[in-house]
Amino acid sequence: MKIIDAKRRPVNFDEFIKRSAVPSDCSHFVNESCIIKENGEVKIVYKELNTPCKDVVESVKAMKYTTGSRSRGLVSTSRIIGYRPRLAIRANYCSSTSTATEYPKQHAIICDYIEKIEDEYKAVNPELYAKHRSDVEGKTQKEWRIKGGVFTSGIINKDSALKYHFDTGNFTDVWSAMIVFKSGIEGGYLCVPEYDMCFELKDNSIFLFDGQGLLHGVTPIQKSSPLSYRYSIVFYSMKQIWKCLPITEELARARRMKTGREITRNNMTPEHRAYLQGRKGKQ
């Protein structure tokens, strides 16, 4: 692959954060496989993959997606995959995502594909991959990692031109892996202003980078027909998965908490119960 030596430039993040990316934000348009290095250190890898992945594409196309705002205020049409941590209000226990339950066959096909992605990661940056694996294995139970590898979770974005942002909540100083599948699309480029580059992200390509450390955003997407699509699958390692116990212990904990909640509800006064029901109805 082509090697590009680059230097990270100072950027006023206030000028970019949460606004739409446009190609003119960067001077260089990258449309071929390459490795971006700075001072001899690999920072970004963009590679077109040769391995057929029709089953993965059919799997992401078979799912239904919801449009909403993430915790950082980013609006996207997406669904999560892999594992999710405890959610204090809605579900205070670790579990597989709803995608695994609603689309078990498709979810399994996508998760199987992660082994190829990890092979690419290991090949282009073995030192960082080894650090990533050591960090994850030291903190996270194997059963809460996709295929027992370095990634715990992922998100599938459908036709989403995400505004500039930093990823949050993941392991630090390691890579996330983005795989893009598209057809009949103009735009949808990934801009990384600090390296002054916009990447085309062709169909069946992978993009490896530190999504928490590098500001990035997706340019507007134009479809040439109703059948056009752009899916990006991003795999990452969530910090909150550190808290997940072995599955049997996690289930036992969930049962104890459920029992505790039921006891609390049974001991409530009618007035207290009515008050809580009123609050729930307003949410």
PDB file of C-alpha atoms in Angstrom:
ATOM      1  CA  MET A   1       0.000   0.000   0.000  1.00  0.00           C
ATOM      2  CA  LYS A   2       0.990   3.579  -0.541  1.00  0.00           C
ATOM      3  CA  ILE A   3       2.560   5.238   2.500  1.00  0.00           C
ATOM      4  CA  ILE A   4       1.815   8.901   3.148  1.00  0.00           C
ATOM      5  CA  ASP A   5       3.929  10.829   5.633  1.00  0.00           C
ATOM      6  CA  ALA A   6       1.807  13.443   7.363  1.00  0.00           C
ATOM      7  CA  LYS A   7       1.937  15.868  10.227  1.00  0.00           C
ATOM      8  CA  ARG A   8      -0.969  16.535  12.518  1.00  0.00           C
ATOM      9  CA  ARG A   9      -1.942  20.190  12.286  1.00  0.00           C
ATOM     10  CA  PRO A  10      -3.503  22.363  14.986  1.00  0.00           C
ATOM     11  CA  VAL A  11      -7.253  22.711  14.555  1.00  0.00           C
ATOM     12  CA  ASN A  12      -9.753  24.949  16.311  1.00  0.00           C
ATOM     13  CA  PHE A  13     -12.262  22.283  17.266  1.00  0.00           C
ATOM     14  CA  ASP A  14     -14.960  24.877  17.962  1.00  0.00           C
ATOM     15  CA  GLU A  15     -15.035  25.621  14.239  1.00  0.00           C
ATOM     16  CA  PHE A  16     -15.802  21.993  13.398  1.00  0.00           C
ATOM     17  CA  ILE A  17     -17.517  20.202  16.247  1.00  0.00           C
ATOM     18  CA  LYS A  18     -21.136  19.213  15.541  1.00  0.00           C
ATOM     19  CA  ARG A  19     -21.259  20.827  12.118  1.00  0.00           C
ATOM     20  CA  SER A  20     -21.509  18.965   8.826  1.00  0.00           C
ATOM     21  CA  ALA A  21     -18.304  17.975   7.086  1.00  0.00           C
ATOM     22  CA  VAL A  22     -17.621  19.203   3.559  1.00  0.00           C
ATOM     23  CA  PRO A  23     -14.777  18.128   1.243  1.00  0.00           C
ATOM     24  CA  SER A  24     -13.348  21.656   1.211  1.00  0.00           C
ATOM     25  CA  ASP A  25     -12.516  21.287   4.916  1.00  0.00           C
ATOM     26  CA  CYS A  26      -9.409  19.376   3.818  1.00  0.00           C
ATOM     27  CA  SER A  27      -6.837  19.985   1.089  1.00  0.00           C
ATOM     28  CA  HIS A  28      -6.211  16.332   0.233  1.00  0.00           C
ATOM     29  CA  PHE A  29      -8.733  13.839  -1.143  1.00  0.00           C
ATOM     30  CA  VAL A  30      -7.607  10.232  -0.646  1.00  0.00           C
ATOM     31  CA  ASN A  31      -9.152   7.670  -2.992  1.00  0.00           C
ATOM     32  CA  GLU A  32      -6.675   4.787  -2.844  1.00  0.00           C
ATOM     33  CA  SER A  33      -5.495   2.340  -0.216  1.00  0.00           C
ATOM     34  CA  CYS A  34      -2.823   3.879   1.975  1.00  0.00           C
ATOM     35  CA  ILE A  35      -1.150   4.038   5.342  1.00  0.00           C
ATOM     36  CA  ILE A  36      -0.873   7.427   7.032  1.00  0.00           C
ATOM     37  CA  LYS A  37       2.251   7.753   9.140  1.00  0.00           C
ATOM     38  CA  GLU A  38       3.524  10.501  11.409  1.00  0.00           C
ATOM     39  CA  ASN A  39       7.133  10.367  12.566  1.00  0.00           C
ATOM     40  CA  GLY A  40       7.254   6.738  11.487  1.00  0.00           C
ATOM     41  CA  GLU A  41       4.172   5.769  13.537  1.00  0.00           C
ATOM     42  CA  VAL A  42       1.088   4.388  11.788  1.00  0.00           C
ATOM     43  CA  LYS A  43      -1.881   6.637  12.532  1.00  0.00           C
ATOM     44  CA  ILE A  44      -4.522   5.661   9.953  1.00  0.00           C
ATOM     45  CA  VAL A  45      -5.029   2.773   7.575  1.00  0.00           C
ATOM     46  CA  TYR A  46      -7.449   2.971   4.650  1.00  0.00           C
ATOM     47  CA  LYS A  47      -7.707  -0.186   2.578  1.00  0.00           C
ATOM     48  CA  GLU A  48      -9.973  -1.594  -0.099  1.00  0.00           C
ATOM     49  CA  LEU A  49     -10.721  -5.220   0.715  1.00  0.00           C
ATOM     50  CA  ASN A  50     -10.703  -7.961  -1.912  1.00  0.00           C
ATOM     51  CA  THR A  51     -12.583 -10.605   0.030  1.00  0.00           C
ATOM     52  CA  PRO A  52     -16.227 -10.976  -1.095  1.00  0.00           C
ATOM     53  CA  CYS A  53     -18.688  -9.965   1.617  1.00  0.00           C
ATOM     54  CA  LYS A  54     -22.094 -10.376  -0.029  1.00  0.00           C
ATOM     55  CA  ASP A  55     -23.510 -12.121   3.040  1.00  0.00           C
ATOM     56  CA  VAL A  56     -22.528  -9.194   5.287  1.00  0.00           C
ATOM     57  CA  VAL A  57     -24.105  -6.687   2.909  1.00  0.00           C
ATOM     58  CA  GLU A  58     -27.312  -8.718   2.703  1.00  0.00           C
ATOM     59  CA  SER A  59     -27.359  -8.947   6.495  1.00  0.00           C
ATOM     60  CA  VAL A  60     -27.165  -5.195   7.107  1.00  0.00           C
ATOM     61  CA  LYS A  61     -29.744  -4.558   4.381  1.00  0.00           C
ATOM     62  CA  ALA A  62     -32.191  -7.015   5.989  1.00  0.00           C
ATOM     63  CA  MET A  63     -32.444  -5.060   9.252  1.00  0.00           C
ATOM     64  CA  LYS A  64     -34.725  -2.240  10.316  1.00  0.00           C
ATOM     65  CA  TYR A  65     -33.106   0.910  11.678  1.00  0.00           C
ATOM     66  CA  THR A  66     -34.234   3.721  13.924  1.00  0.00           C
ATOM     67  CA  THR A  67     -33.314   7.384  13.665  1.00  0.00           C
ATOM     68  CA  GLY A  68     -32.415   9.150  16.857  1.00  0.00           C
ATOM     69  CA  SER A  69     -29.902  11.228  18.755  1.00  0.00           C
ATOM     70  CA  ARG A  70     -26.931   9.614  20.459  1.00  0.00           C
ATOM     71  CA  SER A  71     -25.619  10.706  23.844  1.00  0.00           C
ATOM     72  CA  ARG A  72     -23.360  13.249  22.119  1.00  0.00           C
ATOM     73  CA  GLY A  73     -26.303  14.815  20.288  1.00  0.00           C
ATOM     74  CA  LEU A  74     -25.413  13.226  16.942  1.00  0.00           C
ATOM     75  CA  VAL A  75     -28.436  12.272  14.854  1.00  0.00           C
ATOM     76  CA  SER A  76     -28.069   9.003  12.968  1.00  0.00           C
ATOM     77  CA  THR A  77     -30.063   6.126  11.543  1.00  0.00           C
ATOM     78  CA  SER A  78     -28.481   3.090  13.125  1.00  0.00           C
ATOM     79  CA  ARG A  79     -28.592   0.059  15.371  1.00  0.00           C
ATOM     80  CA  ILE A  80     -26.001  -1.370  17.753  1.00  0.00           C
ATOM     81  CA  ILE A  81     -24.465  -4.832  17.675  1.00  0.00           C
ATOM     82  CA  GLY A  82     -22.306  -6.984  19.923  1.00  0.00           C
ATOM     83  CA  TYR A  83     -22.674  -6.348  23.654  1.00  0.00           C
ATOM     84  CA  ARG A  84     -23.938  -3.441  25.682  1.00  0.00           C
ATOM     85  CA  PRO A  85     -23.086  -2.390  29.260  1.00  0.00           C
ATOM     86  CA  ARG A  86     -25.477  -1.786  32.105  1.00  0.00           C
ATOM     87  CA  LEU A  87     -27.941   1.045  31.645  1.00  0.00           C
ATOM     88  CA  ALA A  88     -28.768   2.391  35.075  1.00  0.00           C
ATOM     89  CA  ILE A  89     -32.344   3.433  34.309  1.00  0.00           C
ATOM     90  CA  ARG A  90     -33.579   1.085  31.579  1.00  0.00           C
ATOM     91  CA  ALA A  91     -31.648  -2.167  32.099  1.00  0.00           C
ATOM     92  CA  ASN A  92     -29.109  -2.343  34.887  1.00  0.00           C
ATOM     93  CA  TYR A  93     -27.393  -5.455  33.551  1.00  0.00           C
ATOM     94  CA  CYS A  94     -24.984  -6.336  30.741  1.00  0.00           C
ATOM     95  CA  SER A  95     -26.398  -8.182  27.759  1.00  0.00           C
ATOM     96  CA  SER A  96     -26.270  -8.814  24.054  1.00  0.00           C
ATOM     97  CA  THR A  97     -27.832  -6.064  21.973  1.00  0.00           C
ATOM     98  CA  SER A  98     -31.384  -6.287  20.663  1.00  0.00           C
ATOM     99  CA  THR A  99     -29.952  -6.934  17.194  1.00  0.00           C
ATOM    100  CA  ALA A 100     -28.655 -10.306  18.380  1.00  0.00           C
ATOM    101  CA  THR A 101     -32.160 -11.226  19.515  1.00  0.00           C
ATOM    102  CA  GLU A 102     -34.169  -9.785  16.631  1.00  0.00           C
ATOM    103  CA  TYR A 103     -31.776 -10.749  13.835  1.00  0.00           C
ATOM    104  CA  PRO A 104     -29.696 -13.659  15.179  1.00  0.00           C
ATOM    105  CA  LYS A 105     -28.588 -14.975  11.772  1.00  0.00           C
ATOM    106  CA  GLN A 106     -27.558 -11.577  10.421  1.00  0.00           C
ATOM    107  CA  HIS A 107     -25.917 -10.589  13.700  1.00  0.00           C
ATOM    108  CA  ALA A 108     -23.832 -13.783  13.672  1.00  0.00           C
ATOM    109  CA  ILE A 109     -22.680 -13.183  10.081  1.00  0.00           C
ATOM    110  CA  ILE A 110     -21.573  -9.630  10.887  1.00  0.00           C
ATOM    111  CA  CYS A 111     -19.782 -10.701  14.059  1.00  0.00           C
ATOM    112  CA  ASP A 112     -17.996 -13.518  12.209  1.00  0.00           C
ATOM    113  CA  TYR A 113     -16.636 -10.886   9.822  1.00  0.00           C
ATOM    114  CA  ILE A 114     -14.825  -9.172  12.694  1.00  0.00           C
ATOM    115  CA  GLU A 115     -12.166 -11.898  12.636  1.00  0.00           C
ATOM    116  CA  LYS A 116     -11.034 -10.696   9.208  1.00  0.00           C
ATOM    117  CA  ILE A 117     -11.018  -7.111  10.446  1.00  0.00           C
ATOM    118  CA  GLU A 118      -8.844  -8.032  13.404  1.00  0.00           C
ATOM    119  CA  ASP A 119      -6.454  -9.831  11.059  1.00  0.00           C
ATOM    120  CA  GLU A 120      -6.100  -6.595   9.065  1.00  0.00           C
ATOM    121  CA  TYR A 121      -5.531  -4.606  12.270  1.00  0.00           C
ATOM    122  CA  LYS A 122      -2.884  -7.062  13.451  1.00  0.00           C
ATOM    123  CA  ALA A 123      -1.106  -7.084  10.080  1.00  0.00           C
ATOM    124  CA  VAL A 124      -0.752  -3.314   9.651  1.00  0.00           C
ATOM    125  CA  ASN A 125      -0.050  -2.359  13.267  1.00  0.00           C
ATOM    126  CA  PRO A 126       0.972  -5.404  15.317  1.00  0.00           C
ATOM    127  CA  GLU A 127       2.324  -3.341  18.222  1.00  0.00           C
ATOM    128  CA  LEU A 128      -0.891  -1.386  18.713  1.00  0.00           C
ATOM    129  CA  TYR A 129      -3.000  -4.491  18.241  1.00  0.00           C
ATOM    130  CA  ALA A 130      -0.990  -6.276  20.942  1.00  0.00           C
ATOM    131  CA  LYS A 131      -1.511  -3.314  23.295  1.00  0.00           C
ATOM    132  CA  HIS A 132      -5.218  -3.252  22.478  1.00  0.00           C
ATOM    133  CA  ARG A 133      -5.579  -6.964  23.155  1.00  0.00           C
ATOM    134  CA  SER A 134      -3.612  -6.729  26.405  1.00  0.00           C
ATOM    135  CA  ASP A 135      -5.730  -3.798  27.612  1.00  0.00           C
ATOM    136  CA  VAL A 136      -8.990  -5.536  26.812  1.00  0.00           C
ATOM    137  CA  GLU A 137      -8.011  -8.947  28.162  1.00  0.00           C
ATOM    138  CA  GLY A 138      -6.868  -7.331  31.390  1.00  0.00           C
ATOM    139  CA  LYS A 139     -10.194  -5.578  31.943  1.00  0.00           C
ATOM    140  CA  THR A 140     -12.973  -7.423  30.115  1.00  0.00           C
ATOM    141  CA  GLN A 141     -14.388 -10.925  30.368  1.00  0.00           C
ATOM    142  CA  LYS A 142     -13.914 -12.967  27.182  1.00  0.00           C
ATOM    143  CA  GLU A 143     -17.634 -13.669  26.859  1.00  0.00           C
ATOM    144  CA  TRP A 144     -18.316  -9.923  26.519  1.00  0.00           C
ATOM    145  CA  ARG A 145     -15.941  -9.551  23.566  1.00  0.00           C
ATOM    146  CA  ILE A 146     -17.076 -10.258  20.010  1.00  0.00           C
ATOM    147  CA  LYS A 147     -15.628 -13.639  18.992  1.00  0.00           C
ATOM    148  CA  GLY A 148     -13.319 -13.306  22.009  1.00  0.00           C
ATOM    149  CA  GLY A 149     -11.326 -10.593  20.217  1.00  0.00           C
ATOM    150  CA  VAL A 150     -10.526  -6.973  21.050  1.00  0.00           C
ATOM    151  CA  PHE A 151     -13.895  -5.396  20.166  1.00  0.00           C
ATOM    152  CA  THR A 152     -16.878  -5.533  22.495  1.00  0.00           C
ATOM    153  CA  SER A 153     -19.487  -3.680  20.497  1.00  0.00           C
ATOM    154  CA  GLY A 154     -20.359  -1.972  17.258  1.00  0.00           C
ATOM    155  CA  ILE A 155     -22.828   0.231  15.463  1.00  0.00           C
ATOM    156  CA  ILE A 156     -24.278   0.022  11.965  1.00  0.00           C
ATOM    157  CA  ASN A 157     -25.002   3.432  10.448  1.00  0.00           C
ATOM    158  CA  LYS A 158     -27.393   3.589   7.501  1.00  0.00           C
ATOM    159  CA  ASP A 159     -27.046   6.536   5.103  1.00  0.00           C
ATOM    160  CA  SER A 160     -25.843   8.722   7.968  1.00  0.00           C
ATOM    161  CA  ALA A 161     -23.686  11.790   7.330  1.00  0.00           C
ATOM    162  CA  LEU A 162     -22.511  12.215  10.906  1.00  0.00           C
ATOM    163  CA  LYS A 163     -21.385  15.682  11.913  1.00  0.00           C
ATOM    164  CA  TYR A 164     -17.889  16.277  13.249  1.00  0.00           C
ATOM    165  CA  HIS A 165     -17.293  14.567  16.571  1.00  0.00           C
ATOM    166  CA  PHE A 166     -14.931  12.583  18.749  1.00  0.00           C
ATOM    167  CA  ASP A 167     -15.976   9.075  19.758  1.00  0.00           C
ATOM    168  CA  THR A 168     -16.410   8.668  23.502  1.00  0.00           C
ATOM    169  CA  GLY A 169     -16.622   5.910  26.080  1.00  0.00           C
ATOM    170  CA  ASN A 170     -14.101   3.554  24.496  1.00  0.00           C
ATOM    171  CA  PHE A 171     -10.661   2.276  25.429  1.00  0.00           C
ATOM    172  CA  THR A 172      -8.130   5.066  24.883  1.00  0.00           C
ATOM    173  CA  ASP A 173      -5.154   5.165  22.505  1.00  0.00           C
ATOM    174  CA  VAL A 174      -6.302   2.184  20.428  1.00  0.00           C
ATOM    175  CA  TRP A 175      -8.132   1.869  17.125  1.00  0.00           C
ATOM    176  CA  SER A 176     -11.718   1.491  16.092  1.00  0.00           C
ATOM    177  CA  ALA A 177     -12.483  -0.310  12.833  1.00  0.00           C
ATOM    178  CA  MET A 178     -14.917   1.062  10.253  1.00  0.00           C
ATOM    179  CA  ILE A 179     -16.106  -1.017   7.301  1.00  0.00           C
ATOM    180  CA  VAL A 180     -18.093   0.674   4.529  1.00  0.00           C
ATOM    181  CA  PHE A 181     -20.483  -0.882   2.019  1.00  0.00           C
ATOM    182  CA  LYS A 182     -22.137   1.350  -0.543  1.00  0.00           C
ATOM    183  CA  SER A 183     -23.738   1.448  -3.978  1.00  0.00           C
ATOM    184  CA  GLY A 184     -24.969   4.348  -6.121  1.00  0.00           C
ATOM    185  CA  ILE A 185     -23.582   6.939  -3.730  1.00  0.00           C
ATOM    186  CA  GLU A 186     -21.851  10.268  -4.201  1.00  0.00           C
ATOM    187  CA  GLY A 187     -20.251  11.852  -1.151  1.00  0.00           C
ATOM    188  CA  GLY A 188     -20.215  10.140   2.223  1.00  0.00           C
ATOM    189  CA  TYR A 189     -16.486  10.849   2.538  1.00  0.00           C
ATOM    190  CA  LEU A 190     -14.781  10.729   5.918  1.00  0.00           C
ATOM    191  CA  CYS A 191     -12.942  13.973   6.714  1.00  0.00           C
ATOM    192  CA  VAL A 192     -10.129  14.117   9.270  1.00  0.00           C
ATOM    193  CA  PRO A 193      -9.207  17.822   9.531  1.00  0.00           C
ATOM    194  CA  GLU A 194      -6.168  17.352  11.762  1.00  0.00           C
ATOM    195  CA  TYR A 195      -4.446  15.461   8.963  1.00  0.00           C
ATOM    196  CA  ASP A 196      -6.049  17.698   6.323  1.00  0.00           C
ATOM    197  CA  MET A 197      -7.507  14.671   4.505  1.00  0.00           C
ATOM    198  CA  CYS A 198     -10.883  13.452   3.264  1.00  0.00           C
ATOM    199  CA  PHE A 199     -11.082   9.725   2.525  1.00  0.00           C
ATOM    200  CA  GLU A 200     -13.397   8.408  -0.173  1.00  0.00           C
ATOM    201  CA  LEU A 201     -14.258   5.175   1.667  1.00  0.00           C
ATOM    202  CA  LYS A 202     -15.075   3.008  -1.327  1.00  0.00           C
ATOM    203  CA  ASP A 203     -17.401   0.037  -1.272  1.00  0.00           C
ATOM    204  CA  ASN A 204     -15.969  -2.840   0.781  1.00  0.00           C
ATOM    205  CA  SER A 205     -13.225  -0.780   2.383  1.00  0.00           C
ATOM    206  CA  ILE A 206     -11.853  -0.630   5.924  1.00  0.00           C
ATOM    207  CA  PHE A 207     -10.715   2.401   7.891  1.00  0.00           C
ATOM    208  CA  LEU A 208      -8.637   1.902  11.045  1.00  0.00           C
ATOM    209  CA  PHE A 209      -7.978   4.871  13.319  1.00  0.00           C
ATOM    210  CA  ASP A 210      -8.262   6.331  16.824  1.00  0.00           C
ATOM    211  CA  GLY A 211     -11.806   7.638  16.719  1.00  0.00           C
ATOM    212  CA  GLN A 212     -11.553   9.064  20.230  1.00  0.00           C
ATOM    213  CA  GLY A 213      -8.366  10.970  19.540  1.00  0.00           C
ATOM    214  CA  LEU A 214      -9.113  12.283  16.035  1.00  0.00           C
ATOM    215  CA  LEU A 215     -11.940  14.602  15.071  1.00  0.00           C
ATOM    216  CA  HIS A 216     -13.901  13.182  12.138  1.00  0.00           C
ATOM    217  CA  GLY A 217     -17.116  13.713  10.208  1.00  0.00           C
ATOM    218  CA  VAL A 218     -18.948  12.440   7.129  1.00  0.00           C
ATOM    219  CA  THR A 219     -19.792  14.640   4.142  1.00  0.00           C
ATOM    220  CA  PRO A 220     -23.361  14.772   2.756  1.00  0.00           C
ATOM    221  CA  ILE A 221     -24.611  11.659   0.972  1.00  0.00           C
ATOM    222  CA  GLN A 222     -26.321  11.799  -2.410  1.00  0.00           C
ATOM    223  CA  LYS A 223     -28.160   8.766  -3.784  1.00  0.00           C
ATOM    224  CA  SER A 224     -28.448   8.100  -7.495  1.00  0.00           C
ATOM    225  CA  SER A 225     -31.533   5.881  -7.113  1.00  0.00           C
ATOM    226  CA  PRO A 226     -33.970   4.532  -4.489  1.00  0.00           C
ATOM    227  CA  LEU A 227     -31.847   1.369  -4.352  1.00  0.00           C
ATOM    228  CA  SER A 228     -28.688   3.258  -3.400  1.00  0.00           C
ATOM    229  CA  TYR A 229     -27.235   2.690   0.072  1.00  0.00           C
ATOM    230  CA  ARG A 230     -24.301   3.471   2.321  1.00  0.00           C
ATOM    231  CA  TYR A 231     -23.721   1.376   5.422  1.00  0.00           C
ATOM    232  CA  SER A 232     -20.823   1.799   7.790  1.00  0.00           C
ATOM    233  CA  ILE A 233     -20.140  -0.723  10.538  1.00  0.00           C
ATOM    234  CA  VAL A 234     -17.905   0.591  13.312  1.00  0.00           C
ATOM    235  CA  PHE A 235     -16.421  -1.846  15.818  1.00  0.00           C
ATOM    236  CA  TYR A 236     -14.996  -0.542  19.099  1.00  0.00           C
ATOM    237  CA  SER A 237     -14.107  -1.526  22.676  1.00  0.00           C
ATOM    238  CA  MET A 238     -16.381   0.006  25.323  1.00  0.00           C
ATOM    239  CA  LYS A 239     -14.951   0.935  28.700  1.00  0.00           C
ATOM    240  CA  GLN A 240     -18.202   0.258  30.549  1.00  0.00           C
ATOM    241  CA  ILE A 241     -17.982  -3.410  29.589  1.00  0.00           C
ATOM    242  CA  TRP A 242     -15.257  -3.544  32.269  1.00  0.00           C
ATOM    243  CA  LYS A 243     -18.080  -3.720  34.817  1.00  0.00           C
ATOM    244  CA  CYS A 244     -19.691  -6.799  33.270  1.00  0.00           C
ATOM    245  CA  LEU A 245     -19.376  -9.932  35.385  1.00  0.00           C
ATOM    246  CA  PRO A 246     -19.167 -13.455  33.967  1.00  0.00           C
ATOM    247  CA  ILE A 247     -22.547 -14.211  32.401  1.00  0.00           C
ATOM    248  CA  THR A 248     -23.814 -16.500  35.185  1.00  0.00           C
ATOM    249  CA  GLU A 249     -22.901 -13.898  37.812  1.00  0.00           C
ATOM    250  CA  GLU A 250     -24.403 -11.102  35.741  1.00  0.00           C
ATOM    251  CA  LEU A 251     -27.696 -13.003  35.478  1.00  0.00           C
ATOM    252  CA  ALA A 252     -27.694 -13.689  39.221  1.00  0.00           C
ATOM    253  CA  ARG A 253     -27.075  -9.991  39.895  1.00  0.00           C
ATOM    254  CA  ALA A 254     -29.951  -9.024  37.578  1.00  0.00           C
ATOM    255  CA  ARG A 255     -32.291 -11.422  39.409  1.00  0.00           C
ATOM    256  CA  ARG A 256     -31.289 -10.003  42.794  1.00  0.00           C
ATOM    257  CA  MET A 257     -31.900  -6.444  41.609  1.00  0.00           C
ATOM    258  CA  LYS A 258     -35.277  -7.372  40.119  1.00  0.00           C
ATOM    259  CA  THR A 259     -36.312  -9.002  43.392  1.00  0.00           C
ATOM    260  CA  GLY A 260     -35.167  -5.930  45.287  1.00  0.00           C
ATOM    261  CA  ARG A 261     -37.194  -3.641  43.053  1.00  0.00           C
ATOM    262  CA  GLU A 262     -40.296  -5.809  43.481  1.00  0.00           C
ATOM    263  CA  ILE A 263     -39.935  -5.726  47.262  1.00  0.00           C
ATOM    264  CA  THR A 264     -39.554  -1.959  47.168  1.00  0.00           C
ATOM    265  CA  ARG A 265     -42.665  -1.578  44.995  1.00  0.00           C
ATOM    266  CA  ASN A 266     -44.699  -3.848  47.293  1.00  0.00           C
ATOM    267  CA  ASN A 267     -43.748  -1.712  50.287  1.00  0.00           C
ATOM    268  CA  MET A 268     -44.708   1.551  48.594  1.00  0.00           C
ATOM    269  CA  THR A 269     -47.674   3.567  49.742  1.00  0.00           C
ATOM    270  CA  PRO A 270     -50.443   4.003  47.131  1.00  0.00           C
ATOM    271  CA  GLU A 271     -49.542   7.696  46.926  1.00  0.00           C
ATOM    272  CA  HIS A 272     -45.880   6.958  46.161  1.00  0.00           C
ATOM    273  CA  ARG A 273     -46.791   4.368  43.551  1.00  0.00           C
ATOM    274  CA  ALA A 274     -49.190   6.795  41.846  1.00  0.00           C
ATOM    275  CA  TYR A 275     -46.510   9.480  41.846  1.00  0.00           C
ATOM    276  CA  LEU A 276     -43.985   7.184  40.123  1.00  0.00           C
ATOM    277  CA  GLN A 277     -46.561   6.059  37.569  1.00  0.00           C
ATOM    278  CA  GLY A 278     -47.277   9.701  36.801  1.00  0.00           C
ATOM    279  CA  ARG A 279     -43.574  10.415  36.244  1.00  0.00           C
ATOM    280  CA  LYS A 280     -43.246   7.384  33.973  1.00  0.00           C
ATOM    281  CA  GLY A 281     -46.169   8.574  31.874  1.00  0.00           C
ATOM    282  CA  LYS A 282     -44.497  11.928  31.295  1.00  0.00           C
ATOM    283  CA  GLN A 283     -41.219  10.415  30.016  1.00  0.00           C
TER     284      GLN A 283
END
